[in-house]
Coordinates of C-alpha atoms and ligand atoms in Angstrom, one line a residue:
M840 CA 33.0 -48.1 -11.5
N841 CA 30.0 -49.1 -13.6
D842 CA 29.4 -52.3 -11.7
K843 CA 29.5 -50.4 -8.4
I844 CA 26.8 -48.0 -9.7
N845 CA 24.7 -50.9 -10.9
L846 CA 25.0 -52.8 -7.7
K847 CA 24.0 -49.7 -5.8
R848 CA 21.1 -49.1 -8.2
R849 CA 19.9 -52.7 -7.8
R850 CA 20.0 -52.4 -4.0
V851 CA 18.0 -49.2 -4.2
L852 CA 15.4 -50.9 -6.4
Q853 CA 15.2 -53.8 -4.1
T854 CA 14.6 -51.6 -1.1
M855 CA 12.0 -49.7 -3.0
G856 CA 10.3 -52.8 -4.2
L857 CA 10.0 -53.9 -0.6
G858 CA 9.0 -50.6 0.9
A859 CA 7.3 -48.8 -1.9
A860 CA 4.3 -47.9 0.2
L861 CA 6.5 -46.1 2.8
V862 CA 8.3 -43.9 0.4
S863 CA 6.6 -40.7 -0.3
T864 CA 6.3 -39.6 -3.9
P865 CA 9.4 -37.6 -4.8
S866 CA 8.8 -34.6 -6.9
F867 CA 10.8 -34.1 -10.0
P868 CA 13.6 -31.6 -9.1
I869 CA 14.5 -33.5 -6.0
I870 CA 15.3 -36.8 -7.7
L871 CA 17.4 -35.1 -10.4
K872 CA 20.2 -34.5 -7.9
K873 CA 23.3 -36.1 -9.1
E874 CA 26.8 -35.4 -8.0
A875 CA 28.0 -32.6 -10.2
F876 CA 31.6 -32.1 -10.9
K877 CA 33.4 -29.8 -13.3
R878 CA 35.0 -30.9 -16.5
K879 CA 36.8 -28.6 -18.8
G880 CA 34.7 -29.1 -21.9
R881 CA 36.0 -28.4 -25.4
Q882 CA 37.0 -25.1 -27.0
A883 CA 36.7 -24.0 -30.6
T884 CA 39.5 -24.9 -33.0
A885 CA 41.0 -22.1 -35.1
A886 CA 41.3 -24.3 -38.2
F887 CA 37.5 -24.9 -38.4
A888 CA 35.7 -22.2 -40.4
P889 CA 32.0 -22.4 -39.6
D890 CA 29.2 -21.2 -42.0
V891 CA 26.8 -21.2 -39.1
E892 CA 27.7 -20.6 -35.4
I893 CA 25.1 -21.1 -32.7
E894 CA 25.0 -20.8 -29.0
L895 CA 22.8 -23.3 -27.1
T896 CA 22.3 -22.8 -23.4
A897 CA 20.8 -25.5 -21.3
S898 CA 19.2 -24.1 -18.1
V899 CA 16.3 -24.3 -15.7
A900 CA 13.2 -22.4 -16.7
R901 CA 9.5 -22.1 -16.1
V902 CA 7.0 -22.5 -19.0
P903 CA 3.2 -22.8 -19.2
I904 CA 2.1 -26.3 -20.0
L905 CA -1.2 -26.8 -18.1
Q906 CA -3.8 -24.3 -17.0
G907 CA -2.6 -22.4 -13.9
R908 CA 0.8 -22.7 -12.4
Q909 CA 3.8 -22.8 -14.7
T910 CA 6.0 -25.9 -14.8
Q911 CA 9.6 -25.9 -14.0
V912 CA 11.5 -27.5 -16.9
W913 CA 15.0 -27.8 -18.2
R914 CA 15.4 -26.5 -21.7
Y915 CA 17.7 -25.2 -24.4
E916 CA 17.8 -21.6 -25.6
G917 CA 19.4 -20.9 -29.0
K918 CA 21.0 -17.9 -30.5
V919 CA 22.6 -17.4 -33.9
L920 CA 26.1 -16.0 -33.5
K921 CA 27.0 -16.2 -37.2
G922 CA 25.3 -17.1 -40.5
D923 CA 21.7 -17.5 -41.5
P924 CA 19.4 -16.1 -38.8
A925 CA 16.8 -18.7 -39.8
S926 CA 19.1 -21.4 -38.5
V927 CA 17.5 -21.2 -35.1
V928 CA 13.7 -21.2 -34.7
T929 CA 12.6 -20.5 -31.1
L930 CA 9.3 -22.1 -29.9
P931 CA 7.9 -19.5 -27.5
D932 CA 6.5 -20.6 -24.1
N933 CA 7.8 -24.1 -24.7
Y934 CA 10.3 -26.5 -23.1
L935 CA 11.0 -28.0 -26.5
G936 CA 13.3 -26.6 -29.1
P937 CA 14.8 -24.6 -30.6
I938 CA 14.4 -26.1 -34.1
L939 CA 17.7 -25.9 -35.8
R940 CA 17.7 -25.7 -39.6
F941 CA 20.8 -26.7 -41.5
R942 CA 21.7 -27.5 -45.1
T943 CA 23.8 -30.4 -46.3
G944 CA 27.4 -29.3 -46.7
Q945 CA 27.2 -26.5 -44.1
R946 CA 29.9 -26.3 -41.4
V947 CA 28.4 -25.8 -38.0
R948 CA 29.8 -24.7 -34.7
V949 CA 27.6 -25.0 -31.6
W950 CA 28.6 -23.6 -28.2
M951 CA 26.8 -25.6 -25.7
K952 CA 26.7 -23.8 -22.4
N953 CA 25.8 -25.9 -19.4
R954 CA 23.8 -23.8 -16.9
L955 CA 22.2 -26.8 -15.3
P956 CA 22.9 -28.0 -11.8
Q957 CA 24.2 -31.2 -13.3
N958 CA 26.7 -32.5 -15.9
H959 CA 25.5 -32.3 -19.5
I960 CA 26.4 -33.2 -23.0
I961 CA 24.3 -33.0 -26.2
H962 CA 24.0 -35.7 -28.8
W963 CA 22.9 -35.0 -32.4
H964 CA 20.6 -37.9 -32.9
G965 CA 20.6 -39.0 -36.5
M966 CA 23.5 -36.7 -37.6
H967 CA 26.7 -38.3 -38.8
V968 CA 29.3 -36.4 -37.0
P969 CA 32.9 -36.9 -35.7
F970 CA 33.4 -38.7 -32.4
E971 CA 34.2 -35.5 -30.5
A972 CA 30.9 -34.0 -31.8
D973 CA 28.7 -36.9 -31.1
G974 CA 27.9 -36.3 -27.5
H975 CA 29.6 -39.3 -26.0
P976 CA 29.1 -39.3 -22.2
S977 CA 32.9 -39.3 -21.7
Y978 CA 32.7 -35.7 -23.0
E979 CA 30.1 -34.4 -20.6
V980 CA 30.8 -31.1 -18.9
G981 CA 30.0 -29.9 -15.4
P982 CA 27.8 -27.0 -14.4
G983 CA 29.1 -23.7 -15.8
G984 CA 31.1 -25.6 -18.5
T985 CA 31.0 -25.1 -22.2
Y986 CA 31.4 -27.7 -25.0
V987 CA 32.1 -26.6 -28.5
Y988 CA 30.8 -28.9 -31.3
E989 CA 32.2 -28.6 -34.8
F990 CA 31.0 -30.6 -37.7
E991 CA 30.1 -30.6 -41.3
V992 CA 26.5 -31.6 -42.2
R993 CA 26.9 -34.8 -44.2
N994 CA 23.3 -36.0 -43.9
R995 CA 20.9 -35.9 -46.8
A996 CA 17.7 -33.9 -46.1
S997 CA 16.1 -35.4 -43.0
T998 CA 14.5 -34.7 -39.7
N999 CA 16.9 -35.3 -36.8
W1000 CA 17.0 -34.2 -33.2
F1001 CA 19.2 -33.4 -30.3
H1002 CA 18.9 -34.4 -26.7
P1003 CA 21.1 -35.0 -23.6
H1004 CA 23.4 -38.0 -23.5
T1005 CA 24.7 -37.6 -19.9
H1006 CA 25.9 -40.7 -18.1
H1007 CA 23.0 -42.2 -16.1
A1008 CA 21.0 -39.0 -16.6
T1009 CA 19.8 -39.0 -20.2
A1010 CA 16.4 -40.2 -19.2
A1011 CA 15.8 -37.6 -16.5
Q1012 CA 17.3 -34.7 -18.4
A1013 CA 15.3 -35.5 -21.6
Y1014 CA 12.2 -35.9 -19.4
A1015 CA 12.8 -32.5 -17.8
G1016 CA 12.4 -31.1 -21.3
L1017 CA 15.7 -31.0 -23.1
A1018 CA 15.1 -31.8 -26.8
G1019 CA 14.9 -30.1 -30.1
L1020 CA 14.7 -30.9 -33.8
V1021 CA 17.4 -30.6 -36.4
I1022 CA 15.9 -30.2 -39.9
V1023 CA 18.4 -30.8 -42.7
E1024 CA 17.6 -29.6 -46.2
D1025 CA 19.3 -30.1 -49.5
D1026 CA 18.7 -29.0 -53.1
E1027 CA 17.1 -32.2 -54.3
E1028 CA 14.6 -32.2 -51.5
R1029 CA 13.8 -28.5 -52.0
A1030 CA 13.1 -29.1 -55.6
L1031 CA 10.3 -31.6 -54.8
P1032 CA 6.7 -30.4 -54.9
L1033 CA 6.0 -31.1 -51.2
P1034 CA 4.0 -29.0 -48.8
R1035 CA 6.2 -26.2 -47.2
G1036 CA 6.1 -23.5 -44.7
E1037 CA 2.9 -23.6 -42.6
F1038 CA 2.0 -26.8 -44.3
D1039 CA 5.1 -28.6 -43.2
L1040 CA 4.7 -29.2 -39.5
P1041 CA 6.6 -31.0 -36.8
L1042 CA 4.7 -33.2 -34.3
I1043 CA 6.8 -34.2 -31.2
L1044 CA 5.1 -36.9 -29.3
Q1045 CA 5.8 -37.3 -25.6
D1046 CA 4.1 -38.4 -22.4
R1047 CA 4.4 -36.8 -19.0
T1048 CA 3.0 -37.1 -15.5
F1049 CA 2.2 -34.0 -13.5
T1050 CA 1.9 -33.3 -9.8
P1051 CA -1.4 -31.6 -8.7
D1052 CA 0.5 -28.3 -8.8
N1053 CA 1.6 -28.8 -12.4
Q1054 CA 5.1 -30.0 -11.8
L1055 CA 6.7 -32.8 -13.8
L1056 CA 6.8 -36.1 -11.9
Y1057 CA 9.5 -38.6 -12.8
D1058 CA 8.7 -41.5 -10.6
H1059 CA 11.6 -43.8 -10.8
R1060 CA 10.5 -46.4 -8.4
G1061 CA 8.8 -49.6 -9.1
P1062 CA 8.3 -51.4 -12.4
L1063 CA 8.6 -48.4 -14.7
S1064 CA 12.2 -47.9 -13.6
I1065 CA 12.9 -51.2 -15.3
L1066 CA 10.3 -51.3 -18.0
G1067 CA 10.7 -47.6 -18.9
F1068 CA 8.9 -44.5 -17.9
L1069 CA 5.3 -44.2 -19.1
G1070 CA 3.4 -41.0 -18.3
E1071 CA -0.2 -40.3 -17.4
R1072 CA -0.9 -37.9 -20.3
I1073 CA 0.1 -37.2 -23.8
V1074 CA 1.9 -34.0 -24.7
V1075 CA 2.4 -33.1 -28.3
N1076 CA 4.8 -30.2 -29.2
G1077 CA 5.0 -29.5 -25.5
K1078 CA 1.2 -29.0 -25.2
P1079 CA -1.5 -31.3 -23.7
D1080 CA -4.7 -31.8 -25.8
L1081 CA -3.2 -30.2 -28.9
A1082 CA -5.7 -29.1 -31.4
L1083 CA -4.6 -27.5 -34.7
E1084 CA -6.7 -25.5 -37.2
V1085 CA -5.8 -26.8 -40.7
A1086 CA -6.7 -26.0 -44.3
D1087 CA -8.5 -28.4 -46.7
R1088 CA -5.3 -29.3 -48.5
S1089 CA -2.2 -31.6 -48.2
Y1090 CA 0.2 -31.4 -45.3
R1091 CA 3.6 -32.9 -44.5
F1092 CA 4.1 -33.9 -40.8
R1093 CA 7.5 -34.6 -39.4
I1094 CA 6.8 -36.8 -36.4
L1095 CA 9.3 -37.5 -33.7
N1096 CA 8.6 -39.8 -30.8
G1097 CA 10.5 -38.0 -28.1
S1098 CA 9.1 -40.1 -25.3
N1099 CA 11.3 -42.0 -22.9
A1100 CA 9.6 -45.4 -23.4
R1101 CA 6.2 -44.8 -25.0
I1102 CA 5.5 -46.5 -28.3
F1103 CA 2.7 -45.2 -30.6
K1104 CA 0.6 -46.9 -33.2
L1105 CA -0.4 -44.0 -35.3
A1106 CA -3.7 -44.0 -37.3
W1107 CA -6.3 -41.5 -38.5
S1108 CA -9.6 -41.4 -36.8
D1109 CA -11.5 -41.2 -40.1
G1110 CA -10.1 -44.4 -41.4
E1111 CA -7.7 -42.9 -43.9
P1112 CA -4.6 -45.1 -44.2
V1113 CA -1.3 -43.6 -43.1
T1114 CA 0.8 -42.3 -46.1
V1115 CA 4.5 -42.4 -45.1
I1116 CA 6.9 -40.4 -47.1
G1117 CA 10.0 -40.4 -44.9
T1118 CA 11.8 -42.2 -42.1
D1119 CA 14.7 -41.3 -39.8
G1120 CA 17.0 -40.6 -42.8
G1121 CA 14.6 -38.5 -44.9
L1122 CA 12.4 -39.2 -47.9
L1123 CA 11.6 -42.6 -49.2
E1124 CA 11.8 -43.5 -52.9
R1125 CA 8.0 -43.5 -53.0
P1126 CA 5.2 -43.1 -50.5
V1127 CA 4.2 -46.2 -48.7
I1128 CA 0.7 -46.8 -47.4
R1129 CA 0.0 -48.5 -44.1
P1130 CA -3.2 -49.0 -42.1
Y1131 CA -1.2 -47.7 -39.1
L1132 CA 2.4 -46.7 -38.3
M1133 CA 4.4 -47.9 -35.4
I1134 CA 6.8 -45.2 -34.0
S1135 CA 9.1 -46.0 -31.1
P1136 CA 11.2 -43.7 -28.9
G1137 CA 13.9 -41.9 -30.9
E1138 CA 12.3 -42.6 -34.3
R1139 CA 11.1 -40.0 -36.9
Y1140 CA 8.6 -40.6 -39.7
E1141 CA 7.3 -38.1 -42.2
I1142 CA 3.7 -38.6 -43.2
W1143 CA 1.6 -36.9 -45.8
R1144 CA -2.1 -36.1 -45.3
D1145 CA -4.7 -34.6 -47.5
F1146 CA -7.5 -32.9 -45.6
R1147 CA -9.6 -32.2 -48.7
G1148 CA -12.9 -33.9 -48.2
A1149 CA -12.7 -33.4 -44.5
R1150 CA -13.7 -29.7 -44.5
G1151 CA -15.7 -28.7 -41.5
R1152 CA -14.9 -31.8 -39.8
E1153 CA -12.4 -32.9 -37.1
V1154 CA -9.8 -35.5 -37.9
V1155 CA -7.8 -37.0 -35.0
L1156 CA -4.3 -38.5 -35.1
E1157 CA -4.6 -41.2 -32.6
S1158 CA -2.6 -44.1 -31.2
R1159 CA -4.5 -47.4 -31.5
E1160 CA -4.4 -50.4 -29.2
F1161 CA -1.6 -52.9 -29.5
K1162 CA 0.0 -55.7 -27.5
G1163 CA 3.2 -57.7 -27.4
T1164 CA 5.7 -55.0 -26.6
M1165 CA 5.7 -55.3 -22.8
P1166 CA 6.7 -58.3 -20.6
P1167 CA 3.9 -60.9 -20.4
P1168 CA 3.4 -60.3 -16.6
Y1169 CA 2.8 -56.6 -17.3
E1170 CA 0.3 -57.1 -20.2
N1171 CA -1.4 -59.8 -18.2
A1172 CA -1.6 -57.6 -15.1
L1173 CA -3.4 -55.0 -17.1
G1174 CA -5.9 -57.5 -18.4
S1175 CA -5.1 -57.0 -22.0
G1176 CA -2.8 -59.9 -22.5
G1177 CA -4.2 -62.8 -24.4
M1178 CA -2.2 -65.2 -22.2
R1179 CA -4.1 -64.0 -19.2
D1180 CA -5.7 -67.3 -18.3
R1181 CA -2.5 -69.3 -18.9
M1182 CA -0.5 -66.9 -16.8
R1183 CA -3.1 -66.9 -14.1
Q1184 CA -2.9 -70.7 -13.9
L1185 CA 0.9 -70.6 -13.9
M1186 CA 1.1 -68.0 -11.2
G1187 CA -1.4 -69.5 -8.9
G1188 CA -4.1 -67.1 -9.8
G1189 CA -2.4 -64.1 -8.3
M1190 CA -1.7 -62.1 -11.4
G1191 CA -4.8 -60.1 -11.9
R1192 CA -5.6 -59.3 -8.3
M1193 CA -4.6 -56.3 -6.4
G1194 CA -1.3 -56.9 -4.6
G1195 CA -0.9 -60.3 -6.2
S1196 CA -0.4 -63.4 -4.3
R1197 CA 2.6 -63.9 -2.2
R1198 CA 3.8 -66.6 -4.4
G1199 CA 3.1 -65.1 -7.8
M1200 CA 3.8 -61.4 -7.5
G1201 CA 6.2 -61.7 -4.6
M1202 CA 8.5 -63.8 -6.6
M1203 CA 8.4 -61.3 -9.4
G1204 CA 9.1 -58.5 -7.0
S1205 CA 12.2 -60.0 -5.7
E1206 CA 13.5 -61.4 -8.9
G1207 CA 11.7 -60.3 -12.0
M1208 CA 10.1 -57.0 -12.3
G1209 CA 11.6 -54.8 -9.6
G1210 CA 8.9 -53.3 -7.5
M1211 CA 5.9 -54.7 -9.4
G1212 CA 5.3 -57.2 -6.7
G1213 CA 5.5 -54.6 -4.0
M1214 CA 3.3 -52.1 -5.7
G1215 CA 0.8 -54.5 -7.1
P1216 CA -0.9 -54.4 -10.5
M1217 CA -3.5 -51.9 -9.4
A1218 CA -0.8 -49.4 -8.5
I1219 CA 0.6 -49.7 -12.0
L1220 CA -2.8 -49.2 -13.5
S1221 CA -3.4 -46.1 -11.7
R1222 CA -0.1 -44.4 -12.2
H1223 CA 0.2 -44.3 -15.9
L1224 CA -1.4 -44.7 -19.3
P1225 CA -0.6 -48.3 -20.1
Q1226 CA 1.7 -49.1 -23.0
G1227 CA -0.5 -50.0 -26.0
S1228 CA -3.7 -48.1 -24.8
R1229 CA -5.8 -46.2 -27.3
M1230 CA -5.3 -42.5 -27.1
E1231 CA -5.9 -39.3 -28.9
L1232 CA -2.7 -37.4 -29.9
V1233 CA -3.7 -34.4 -32.0
R1234 CA -7.1 -33.0 -33.2
F1235 CA -7.1 -31.4 -36.6
R1236 CA -10.0 -29.0 -37.2
V1237 CA -10.3 -28.6 -41.0
N1238 CA -11.8 -25.2 -41.1
K1239 CA -9.5 -23.1 -43.3
K1240 CA -10.2 -22.9 -47.0
S1241 CA -7.3 -23.4 -49.4
K1242 CA -7.2 -22.4 -53.1
E1243 CA -4.3 -24.5 -53.9
N1244 CA -3.2 -28.0 -53.1
Q1245 CA -0.2 -30.2 -53.7
P1246 CA -0.9 -33.8 -54.9
L1247 CA 1.2 -36.6 -53.5
P1248 CA 4.2 -37.1 -55.8
D1249 CA 4.5 -40.8 -56.7
R1250 CA 8.2 -40.7 -56.7
L1251 CA 10.1 -38.9 -54.0
R1252 CA 13.9 -39.5 -54.2
S1253 CA 16.2 -42.3 -54.9
I1254 CA 17.8 -44.4 -52.3
P1255 CA 20.9 -46.3 -53.4
R1256 CA 20.5 -49.8 -51.9
Y1257 CA 23.2 -51.3 -49.7
R1258 CA 23.7 -54.8 -51.1
L1259 CA 24.6 -57.8 -49.0
E1260 CA 27.4 -58.7 -51.3
E1261 CA 29.0 -55.3 -50.7
T1262 CA 29.3 -56.0 -47.0
V1263 CA 32.5 -57.4 -45.7
N1264 CA 30.6 -60.1 -43.8
P1265 CA 27.6 -61.3 -45.8
N1266 CA 27.6 -64.7 -44.2
Q1267 CA 28.6 -63.8 -40.7
P1268 CA 26.5 -60.9 -39.3
R1269 CA 27.9 -59.0 -36.4
P1270 CA 25.5 -59.6 -33.5
I1271 CA 23.6 -57.2 -31.4
A1272 CA 22.2 -59.6 -28.8
L1273 CA 19.5 -58.3 -26.5
G1274 CA 19.7 -60.0 -23.2
N1275 CA 19.7 -59.4 -19.5
Q1276 CA 21.9 -59.7 -16.4
G1277 CA 19.4 -60.1 -13.6
R1278 CA 17.0 -57.2 -14.1
N1279 CA 19.3 -55.1 -16.2
F1280 CA 19.1 -55.4 -19.9
T1281 CA 22.4 -56.0 -21.8
L1282 CA 23.8 -55.7 -25.3
N1283 CA 26.0 -58.6 -26.5
G1284 CA 26.1 -59.9 -22.9
H1285 CA 27.4 -56.7 -21.3
L1286 CA 26.4 -53.5 -19.6
F1287 CA 27.8 -50.2 -20.7
E1288 CA 31.4 -49.5 -20.1
M1289 CA 32.5 -45.9 -20.7
T1290 CA 35.3 -46.6 -23.2
G1291 CA 34.9 -50.3 -23.6
A1292 CA 34.3 -52.0 -26.9
S1293 CA 34.9 -55.7 -27.6
K1294 CA 36.2 -57.3 -30.8
I1295 CA 32.8 -57.8 -32.3
E1296 CA 32.1 -54.2 -31.5
T1297 CA 35.2 -53.0 -33.5
F1298 CA 34.8 -51.9 -37.1
P1299 CA 37.4 -50.7 -39.6
V1300 CA 36.5 -47.3 -40.9
N1301 CA 35.0 -47.0 -44.4
T1302 CA 33.4 -50.5 -44.4
L1303 CA 29.9 -51.7 -44.9
H1304 CA 28.7 -54.4 -42.4
L1305 CA 25.8 -56.7 -41.9
L1306 CA 24.5 -56.7 -38.4
E1307 CA 21.8 -58.8 -36.8
I1308 CA 19.7 -57.7 -33.8
F1309 CA 18.1 -60.6 -31.9
H1310 CA 16.8 -61.6 -28.5
A1311 CA 19.5 -63.6 -26.8
H1312 CA 17.4 -66.0 -24.9
G1313 CA 15.7 -67.6 -27.9
E1314 CA 13.6 -70.4 -26.7
M1315 CA 11.6 -69.5 -23.7
K1316 CA 8.9 -72.1 -23.0
M1317 CA 6.0 -71.1 -20.9
N1318 CA 5.6 -74.5 -19.4
D1319 CA 7.4 -77.7 -20.2
G1320 CA 4.3 -79.7 -19.2
H1321 CA 5.7 -81.2 -16.1
S1322 CA 4.2 -79.0 -13.5
D1323 CA 0.9 -79.8 -11.9
E1324 CA -1.8 -77.5 -13.0
E1325 CA -3.6 -76.7 -9.8
G1326 CA -2.0 -74.1 -7.4
S1327 CA 1.4 -74.5 -8.9
G1328 CA 2.5 -70.9 -8.6
M1329 CA 6.1 -71.6 -7.6
T1330 CA 6.6 -74.5 -10.0
G1331 CA 5.1 -72.5 -12.8
M1332 CA 7.4 -69.6 -12.1
G1333 CA 10.3 -71.9 -12.1
N1334 CA 9.6 -73.0 -15.6
M1335 CA 9.3 -69.5 -16.8
N1336 CA 12.8 -68.0 -16.6
L1337 CA 13.6 -64.4 -15.8
A1338 CA 14.5 -63.6 -19.4
M1339 CA 11.0 -64.7 -20.5
M1340 CA 9.4 -62.5 -17.8
L1341 CA 11.4 -59.6 -19.1
A1342 CA 10.7 -60.2 -22.7
M1343 CA 9.8 -56.9 -24.3
A1344 CA 10.3 -54.8 -27.4
H1345 CA 13.4 -52.6 -27.6
P1346 CA 13.9 -49.6 -29.9
I1347 CA 17.6 -50.1 -30.8
H1348 CA 19.5 -47.1 -32.0
L1349 CA 22.9 -47.0 -33.6
H1350 CA 24.9 -43.8 -33.7
G1351 CA 26.8 -42.8 -36.9
A1352 CA 25.5 -43.1 -40.5
Y1353 CA 22.1 -44.3 -41.3
F1354 CA 21.5 -48.1 -41.9
Q1355 CA 19.1 -49.9 -44.1
I1356 CA 17.1 -52.9 -43.0
A1357 CA 17.9 -55.9 -45.1
E1358 CA 15.5 -58.3 -43.5
R1359 CA 12.9 -58.5 -40.7
I1360 CA 12.4 -62.0 -39.5
A1361 CA 9.1 -62.4 -37.6
P1362 CA 9.0 -64.3 -34.3
H1363 CA 8.0 -67.9 -34.7
G1364 CA 4.8 -69.2 -33.2
D1365 CA 6.0 -70.4 -29.8
S1366 CA 7.8 -67.2 -28.8
E1367 CA 7.1 -65.8 -25.4
H1368 CA 4.2 -63.5 -26.5
G1369 CA 2.8 -65.9 -29.1
A1370 CA 1.7 -64.6 -32.4
E1371 CA -1.2 -62.6 -31.0
G1372 CA 0.6 -59.5 -29.9
Y1373 CA 2.7 -59.4 -33.0
E1374 CA -0.4 -59.4 -35.2
T1375 CA -1.4 -56.1 -33.7
V1376 CA 1.8 -54.3 -34.7
K1377 CA 3.3 -56.0 -37.7
D1378 CA 1.6 -54.0 -40.5
G1379 CA 3.0 -50.7 -39.0
F1380 CA 6.7 -51.1 -39.8
V1381 CA 8.3 -49.2 -42.6
D1382 CA 11.7 -50.8 -43.5
E1383 CA 12.1 -49.1 -46.9
G1384 CA 14.2 -46.1 -45.9
Y1385 CA 17.3 -44.9 -44.1
Q1386 CA 17.1 -45.5 -40.4
E1387 CA 19.1 -45.4 -37.2
T1388 CA 16.5 -46.6 -34.8
V1389 CA 14.5 -49.8 -35.1
L1390 CA 11.9 -51.4 -32.9
V1391 CA 12.8 -55.0 -32.3
M1392 CA 9.8 -57.0 -31.1
P1393 CA 10.2 -60.0 -28.8
G1394 CA 11.3 -63.0 -30.8
E1395 CA 12.1 -60.8 -33.8
R1396 CA 15.4 -60.7 -35.7
I1397 CA 16.4 -57.7 -37.7
R1398 CA 19.2 -57.8 -40.2
L1399 CA 20.6 -54.5 -41.2
I1400 CA 23.4 -53.1 -43.4
K1401 CA 25.3 -50.2 -41.9
P1402 CA 28.2 -48.2 -43.2
F1403 CA 31.0 -46.9 -40.9
P1404 CA 32.3 -44.0 -43.1
D1405 CA 34.5 -41.1 -42.4
Y1406 CA 35.1 -41.0 -38.7
K1407 CA 37.1 -43.0 -36.2
G1408 CA 36.3 -43.2 -32.5
L1409 CA 33.6 -44.4 -30.1
F1410 CA 30.0 -44.4 -31.3
L1411 CA 27.3 -45.5 -29.0
Y1412 CA 24.6 -48.1 -29.8
H1413 CA 21.8 -48.5 -27.3
C1414 CA 18.2 -49.1 -26.5
H1415 CA 16.3 -45.8 -26.9
N1416 CA 14.0 -46.8 -24.1
L1417 CA 15.9 -44.2 -22.0
E1418 CA 15.5 -46.0 -18.7
H1419 CA 17.1 -49.0 -20.3
E1420 CA 19.9 -46.9 -21.7
N1421 CA 20.5 -45.4 -18.3
A1422 CA 20.6 -48.8 -16.7
G1423 CA 23.3 -49.9 -19.0
M1424 CA 21.6 -51.2 -22.2
M1425 CA 24.2 -49.3 -24.2
R1426 CA 27.6 -50.2 -25.6
N1427 CA 30.3 -48.6 -27.9
F1428 CA 31.2 -49.3 -31.5
K1429 CA 34.8 -48.7 -31.9
V1430 CA 35.6 -47.5 -35.4
V1431 CA 39.3 -47.9 -36.1
Ligands
C2O2804 CU1 18.9 -40.4 -29.3 CU2 22.3 -42.2 -28.3 O1 20.6 -41.3 -28.8
CU2805 CU1 21.8 -41.0 -31.6
CU2806 CU1 15.2 -51.6 -24.2

């Protein structure tokens, strides 16, 4: 069934690549149409006694985002049915939310009511929950259906989130607005002298493209359907141009990158370094200081910032320029790639020009980058904010006076280290190979299969494993030196294989319990992007904490140690570039 869908998808892409100019721009609600069918869902079990019981309804709504006309969105609305009324925090006039607040050890029941015109299922990203509560797409329910989640909160204090995990529709549904935070607290974290209340703020980073009448545009044609959606403007906490009034004191920011494919390189405009106190899985042992912080889709980081000394001024949280995360033809087409001249030569000079040359871009259009050839680099430039551009995210106006302040603690909380010798396979890491089949990205050589899991994807419950994520097409030489230099578009393209043209960074996410990064092995000098791009991002990784999503740069190898405790069943692992996930860059771990 999967292959059929992929074949169909590929044909559609080809058609669009060829005839892009003839297709009128579809507006958001139209392209969301997907055959909806009813599934029963899941009912509550009598044996489960919840401490907190919540109703979450997914439906179509209108909210103010831009000046003028309201925007049609899809969003969740929450209601506490039982337990602490503070478990659900509604964000008024917003497509985001609600924020759910749980405590470690609580038993939670959530009634998800699907009032969307499409199948739906929620995944609790970062939460370690049983298979039936994890939002596997095999559990999605049709319009009008209800799915009841029951789980115990086993996470330590951390900032997690929830979003759709509907088969082939996660990207569009999340883009339509469906996402919220899950903040888990525990006693140890509560006891720490960290900023609280109004000084503990979430920042949800996203990008969107709007039509002239303020509606969301999810343009799934052309290169961004393959590279991942990148919007025209930045939206933080559901608002464009977010500006916050803050006091001259310390703050804790819980940052979620809730974008489909946008990567940020966070930095402070006043040159302050970034003080990171937490990752996906909560607080670090001690704060780490970075000149900037890379955050890819799905990831959370907690940062600490003291605004004393900035009174009366404006401080901007910005995303700085970077390179090396997108395929070389993309970066080159945008004129920011360092390999520009080399590529130009290889591709017969067609790369940088509008429309491209027949030989250079045409070839890519039919084989490499979907519609990029058909649309031309100029079309790409005009339709989105390029990956790696400099942008302002949030302006902080430091104009409130504060009498008290909380200094940065130098110890936060302990993290018991997973040790290599405790893993069952210290010398034979289980692979997560990032590859491609034509223009679809794969994991361990395969596209997603609903219930499929191979032998290397099967793990005995209650074990600790070493895993290694790497790019499967290791050596990708630009040019073997045999082609003639002048006008050798075709020859040059031949030397550069498809995998190389698609070489890009992937934020890889593993469901289940948090992992720890054991080793990050930098790309070697002759990798497809060269060292230049990597230099612009390498000081922004924080590998010291608990994580479940990690950005894997082209040519990079990541070794991680992951426990498979408590629960048997199918747990997804996938690229959190949501367009990649939807196109099949997702597989199951089978815990037995
Ligand atoms: Cu945030 Cu399987 O996803
Ligand atoms: Cu997840
Ligand atoms: Cu990916």
